[in-house]
Amino acid sequence: MAEPPFCTGLGFGRQLWLTLSQWRNSTGTRTLHFTRRLNSADRVLHWALLGDVMTVVIGANGRLGQGLIRAHGTQNLIALGRADCHDWVQDETLDRVINKLGTVTEPGDTVFVASGLLDPRLPVDALDEVNFTLPRNVILAGEQLGLSVVTFGTVLEGMMKQPNAYVRSKERLSDYVAEAVSRNANVLHCRMHTLFGLDDPPPFMFLGQLFAAARSRVPLKMTSGLQLREYQHVLDTALAVRAIKKSGCLGHVTISHGKPVKLRDIATSIAEAVGFPELGKFGALPEPPEENYGVVFQPTLLPDEIKFRDTIPAVAKYAAERI
């Protein structure tokens, strides 16, 4: 009996995670006894639900989404990529969100909205649609369907006098979460630091620029590099998010280990890791108007088994493996 393409290597009788586009007319992935009724036209596999609690990850193609999938395991998990949710970003598309989530979830399930745009240079409308409207629609759908929803923001919320378009979109979401929680919505909003690990960093971000400079062997022009940043490996952060969600926390929480590093130390560690000592050209650019040179976030209270990697050696290892 040949397996359908999306089951390759998993085998019948095992548990799967599927994208919504692979569900089509099906009703769940909560493990299974396969009934093996395959529609040759749509390649749809139908199965019997066993009623386990389901985790849904929206934005499964991204770094955070991948981290959450690994933290939760693929058992009883539905991964929704960009193609599954591209039409959830308008005010008038709430019914679509309700219909789709209503098809693949039951009351008590959890939805992680890990999708998002990070580049502040993108059009404001695009940032607002993905970073605010989509998660807002999921929160509204969750209220109607009895779901628990987890959204993600940035530690920069409320900290900048002149926030860029990205930060503003996350501040809108943060304000909406506060409003939703005030009406007893089951929502957790996690404020995040800079994540690394798994895939290459985005090219517009500091790590991405360092990676590009290291690969091309062209020094990267930098400021003094004295700015402080907290970096977290995405797999560590995902485990922290899972623990916080499991604790029943609602509202806003900042996920921090409390050990920021200077940007120049990040650059120096990568330079050593890849054998390019000229990587960072410090002092070649003026200092930005709004920066953090001294603020250290308090560590988040987490279970003892949740530990963050030491930033400098972890980033150096990451660079050595990817460059």
Short mmCIF file of N, CA, C and O in Angstrom, two decimals, residues 24-80:
data_model
loop_
_atom_site.label_atom_id
_atom_site.label_comp_id
_atom_site.label_asym_id
_atom_site.label_seq_id
_atom_site.Cartn_x
_atom_site.Cartn_y
_atom_site.Cartn_z
N ARG A 24 -7.24 19.75 3.50
CA ARG A 24 -8.37 19.89 2.60
C ARG A 24 -9.66 19.50 3.31
O ARG A 24 -10.12 20.17 4.21
N ASN A 25 -10.25 18.36 2.93
CA ASN A 25 -11.55 17.98 3.47
C ASN A 25 -11.46 17.17 4.75
O ASN A 25 -12.45 16.67 5.25
N SER A 26 -10.26 17.02 5.30
CA SER A 26 -10.10 16.23 6.51
C SER A 26 -10.47 17.06 7.72
O SER A 26 -10.72 18.24 7.63
N THR A 27 -10.47 16.44 8.88
CA THR A 27 -10.95 17.15 10.07
C THR A 27 -9.98 17.15 11.22
O THR A 27 -10.29 17.68 12.27
N GLY A 28 -8.79 16.63 11.12
CA GLY A 28 -7.89 16.70 12.25
C GLY A 28 -6.63 15.90 12.06
O GLY A 28 -6.52 15.15 11.16
N THR A 29 -5.64 16.12 12.93
CA THR A 29 -4.48 15.23 12.91
C THR A 29 -4.22 14.63 14.26
O THR A 29 -3.09 14.52 14.64
N ARG A 30 -5.10 14.46 15.03
CA ARG A 30 -4.90 14.01 16.40
C ARG A 30 -4.65 12.54 16.40
O ARG A 30 -5.42 11.87 16.45
N THR A 31 -3.98 11.81 16.37
CA THR A 31 -3.43 10.56 16.00
C THR A 31 -4.37 9.61 15.45
O THR A 31 -5.49 9.82 15.57
N LEU A 32 -3.46 8.56 15.00
CA LEU A 32 -4.48 7.92 14.31
C LEU A 32 -4.46 6.48 14.00
O LEU A 32 -3.45 5.91 13.86
N HIS A 33 -5.80 6.13 13.83
CA HIS A 33 -6.03 4.87 13.19
C HIS A 33 -6.38 5.27 11.77
O HIS A 33 -7.40 5.86 11.56
N PHE A 34 -5.51 5.00 10.82
CA PHE A 34 -5.83 5.40 9.45
C PHE A 34 -6.94 4.53 8.90
O PHE A 34 -6.90 3.32 9.01
N THR A 35 -7.92 5.19 8.33
CA THR A 35 -8.99 4.44 7.68
C THR A 35 -8.68 4.23 6.20
O THR A 35 -9.39 3.50 5.52
N ARG A 36 -7.62 4.87 5.76
CA ARG A 36 -7.09 4.65 4.42
C ARG A 36 -8.15 4.80 3.34
O ARG A 36 -8.44 3.87 2.62
N ARG A 37 -8.77 5.98 3.32
CA ARG A 37 -9.68 6.29 2.21
C ARG A 37 -9.06 7.46 1.46
O ARG A 37 -9.18 8.59 1.86
N LEU A 38 -8.35 7.17 0.39
CA LEU A 38 -7.59 8.18 -0.32
C LEU A 38 -8.33 8.61 -1.58
O LEU A 38 -8.66 7.79 -2.44
N ASN A 39 -8.61 9.90 -1.66
CA ASN A 39 -9.25 10.45 -2.84
C ASN A 39 -8.15 10.75 -3.87
O ASN A 39 -7.30 11.60 -3.64
N SER A 40 -8.12 10.06 -4.96
CA SER A 40 -7.01 10.20 -5.90
C SER A 40 -6.96 11.58 -6.53
O SER A 40 -5.90 12.03 -6.96
N ALA A 41 -8.11 12.27 -6.59
CA ALA A 41 -8.11 13.59 -7.21
C ALA A 41 -7.47 14.63 -6.29
O ALA A 41 -6.67 15.46 -6.72
N ASP A 42 -7.81 14.59 -5.01
CA ASP A 42 -7.32 15.59 -4.07
C ASP A 42 -6.20 15.08 -3.18
O ASP A 42 -5.59 15.84 -2.44
N ARG A 43 -5.92 13.78 -3.24
CA ARG A 43 -4.93 13.17 -2.37
C ARG A 43 -5.22 13.51 -0.91
O ARG A 43 -4.37 13.99 -0.17
N VAL A 44 -6.44 13.30 -0.53
CA VAL A 44 -6.86 13.60 0.83
C VAL A 44 -6.93 12.30 1.63
O VAL A 44 -7.55 11.34 1.19
N LEU A 45 -6.31 12.29 2.78
CA LEU A 45 -6.36 11.12 3.65
C LEU A 45 -7.32 11.42 4.79
O LEU A 45 -7.20 12.44 5.44
N HIS A 46 -8.28 10.54 5.01
CA HIS A 46 -9.26 10.74 6.06
C HIS A 46 -8.90 9.82 7.23
O HIS A 46 -8.45 8.71 7.03
N TRP A 47 -9.12 10.31 8.43
CA TRP A 47 -8.79 9.49 9.58
C TRP A 47 -9.76 9.73 10.72
O TRP A 47 -10.57 10.64 10.69
N ALA A 48 -9.64 8.93 11.76
CA ALA A 48 -10.51 9.06 12.93
C ALA A 48 -9.77 9.84 14.01
O ALA A 48 -8.61 9.59 14.28
N LEU A 49 -10.46 10.81 14.60
CA LEU A 49 -9.85 11.61 15.66
C LEU A 49 -9.92 10.87 16.99
O LEU A 49 -10.89 10.19 17.29
N LEU A 50 -8.88 11.07 17.81
CA LEU A 50 -8.88 10.47 19.14
C LEU A 50 -9.09 11.52 20.23
O LEU A 50 -9.10 11.18 21.41
N GLY A 51 -9.20 12.80 19.88
CA GLY A 51 -9.57 13.80 20.86
C GLY A 51 -8.44 14.34 21.72
O GLY A 51 -8.69 14.89 22.79
N ASP A 52 -7.18 14.20 21.32
CA ASP A 52 -6.08 14.76 22.09
C ASP A 52 -6.06 16.28 21.96
O ASP A 52 -6.56 16.84 20.99
N VAL A 53 -5.43 16.97 22.93
CA VAL A 53 -5.27 18.42 22.84
C VAL A 53 -4.31 18.74 21.70
O VAL A 53 -3.26 18.12 21.56
N MET A 54 -4.67 19.72 20.89
CA MET A 54 -3.91 20.05 19.70
C MET A 54 -3.16 21.37 19.88
O MET A 54 -3.65 22.29 20.53
N THR A 55 -1.97 21.44 19.30
CA THR A 55 -1.21 22.67 19.22
C THR A 55 -1.14 23.09 17.76
O THR A 55 -0.80 22.28 16.89
N VAL A 56 -1.47 24.34 17.48
CA VAL A 56 -1.41 24.88 16.13
C VAL A 56 -0.32 25.94 16.10
O VAL A 56 -0.30 26.84 16.95
N VAL A 57 0.59 25.85 15.15
CA VAL A 57 1.64 26.85 14.97
C VAL A 57 1.42 27.56 13.65
O VAL A 57 1.54 26.95 12.58
N ILE A 58 1.06 28.83 13.72
CA ILE A 58 0.93 29.67 12.53
C ILE A 58 2.26 30.35 12.28
O ILE A 58 2.85 30.95 13.18
N GLY A 59 2.75 30.27 11.05
CA GLY A 59 4.09 30.78 10.75
C GLY A 59 5.13 29.69 10.89
O GLY A 59 6.25 29.93 11.34
N ALA A 60 4.75 28.48 10.48
CA ALA A 60 5.61 27.32 10.69
C ALA A 60 6.88 27.34 9.86
O ALA A 60 7.83 26.61 10.16
N ASN A 61 6.94 28.19 8.83
CA ASN A 61 8.14 28.24 7.99
C ASN A 61 9.23 29.10 8.57
O ASN A 61 10.39 29.02 8.14
N GLY A 62 8.90 29.94 9.53
CA GLY A 62 9.87 30.88 10.07
C GLY A 62 10.72 30.30 11.19
O GLY A 62 10.50 29.18 11.66
N ARG A 63 11.67 31.08 11.64
CA ARG A 63 12.61 30.63 12.69
C ARG A 63 11.86 30.29 13.98
O ARG A 63 12.04 29.23 14.56
N LEU A 64 11.02 31.21 14.45
CA LEU A 64 10.29 30.97 15.69
C LEU A 64 9.32 29.81 15.53
O LEU A 64 9.19 28.97 16.44
N GLY A 65 8.63 29.76 14.41
CA GLY A 65 7.71 28.66 14.18
C GLY A 65 8.41 27.31 14.21
O GLY A 65 7.92 26.35 14.82
N GLN A 66 9.55 27.23 13.57
CA GLN A 66 10.32 25.98 13.59
C GLN A 66 10.77 25.63 15.00
O GLN A 66 10.78 24.46 15.41
N GLY A 67 11.18 26.65 15.76
CA GLY A 67 11.58 26.41 17.13
C GLY A 67 10.43 25.87 17.97
O GLY A 67 10.61 24.94 18.77
N LEU A 68 9.25 26.44 17.80
CA LEU A 68 8.08 25.99 18.55
C LEU A 68 7.70 24.56 18.18
O LEU A 68 7.31 23.76 19.04
N ILE A 69 7.81 24.23 16.91
CA ILE A 69 7.51 22.86 16.47
C ILE A 69 8.46 21.89 17.14
O ILE A 69 8.06 20.83 17.65
N ARG A 70 9.74 22.23 17.19
CA ARG A 70 10.71 21.34 17.83
C ARG A 70 10.48 21.25 19.33
O ARG A 70 10.68 20.19 19.94
N ALA A 71 10.08 22.35 19.94
CA ALA A 71 9.85 22.35 21.38
C ALA A 71 8.65 21.49 21.77
O ALA A 71 8.64 20.86 22.83
N HIS A 72 7.62 21.48 20.92
CA HIS A 72 6.41 20.75 21.24
C HIS A 72 6.42 19.33 20.67
O HIS A 72 5.66 18.47 21.13
N GLY A 73 7.27 19.08 19.69
CA GLY A 73 7.23 17.79 19.02
C GLY A 73 6.10 17.77 18.01
O GLY A 73 5.15 18.55 18.10
N THR A 74 6.19 16.89 17.06
CA THR A 74 5.21 16.88 15.97
C THR A 74 3.95 16.10 16.30
O THR A 74 3.02 16.04 15.50
N GLN A 75 3.90 15.49 17.49
CA GLN A 75 2.69 14.78 17.89
C GLN A 75 1.60 15.77 18.25
O GLN A 75 1.81 16.71 19.01
N ASN A 76 0.42 15.57 17.69
CA ASN A 76 -0.73 16.43 17.97
C ASN A 76 -0.44 17.88 17.66
O ASN A 76 -0.80 18.79 18.42
N LEU A 77 0.22 18.13 16.56
CA LEU A 77 0.58 19.50 16.17
C LEU A 77 0.21 19.73 14.71
O LEU A 77 0.41 18.87 13.86
N ILE A 78 -0.35 20.90 14.46
CA ILE A 78 -0.69 21.32 13.11
C ILE A 78 0.20 22.51 12.77
O ILE A 78 0.24 23.50 13.51
N ALA A 79 0.92 22.44 11.68
CA ALA A 79 1.80 23.52 11.25
C ALA A 79 1.19 24.23 10.06
O ALA A 79 0.93 23.61 9.03
N LEU A 80 0.96 25.53 10.21
CA LEU A 80 0.37 26.33 9.14
C LEU A 80 1.41 27.30 8.61
O LEU A 80 1.94 28.13 9.35
#
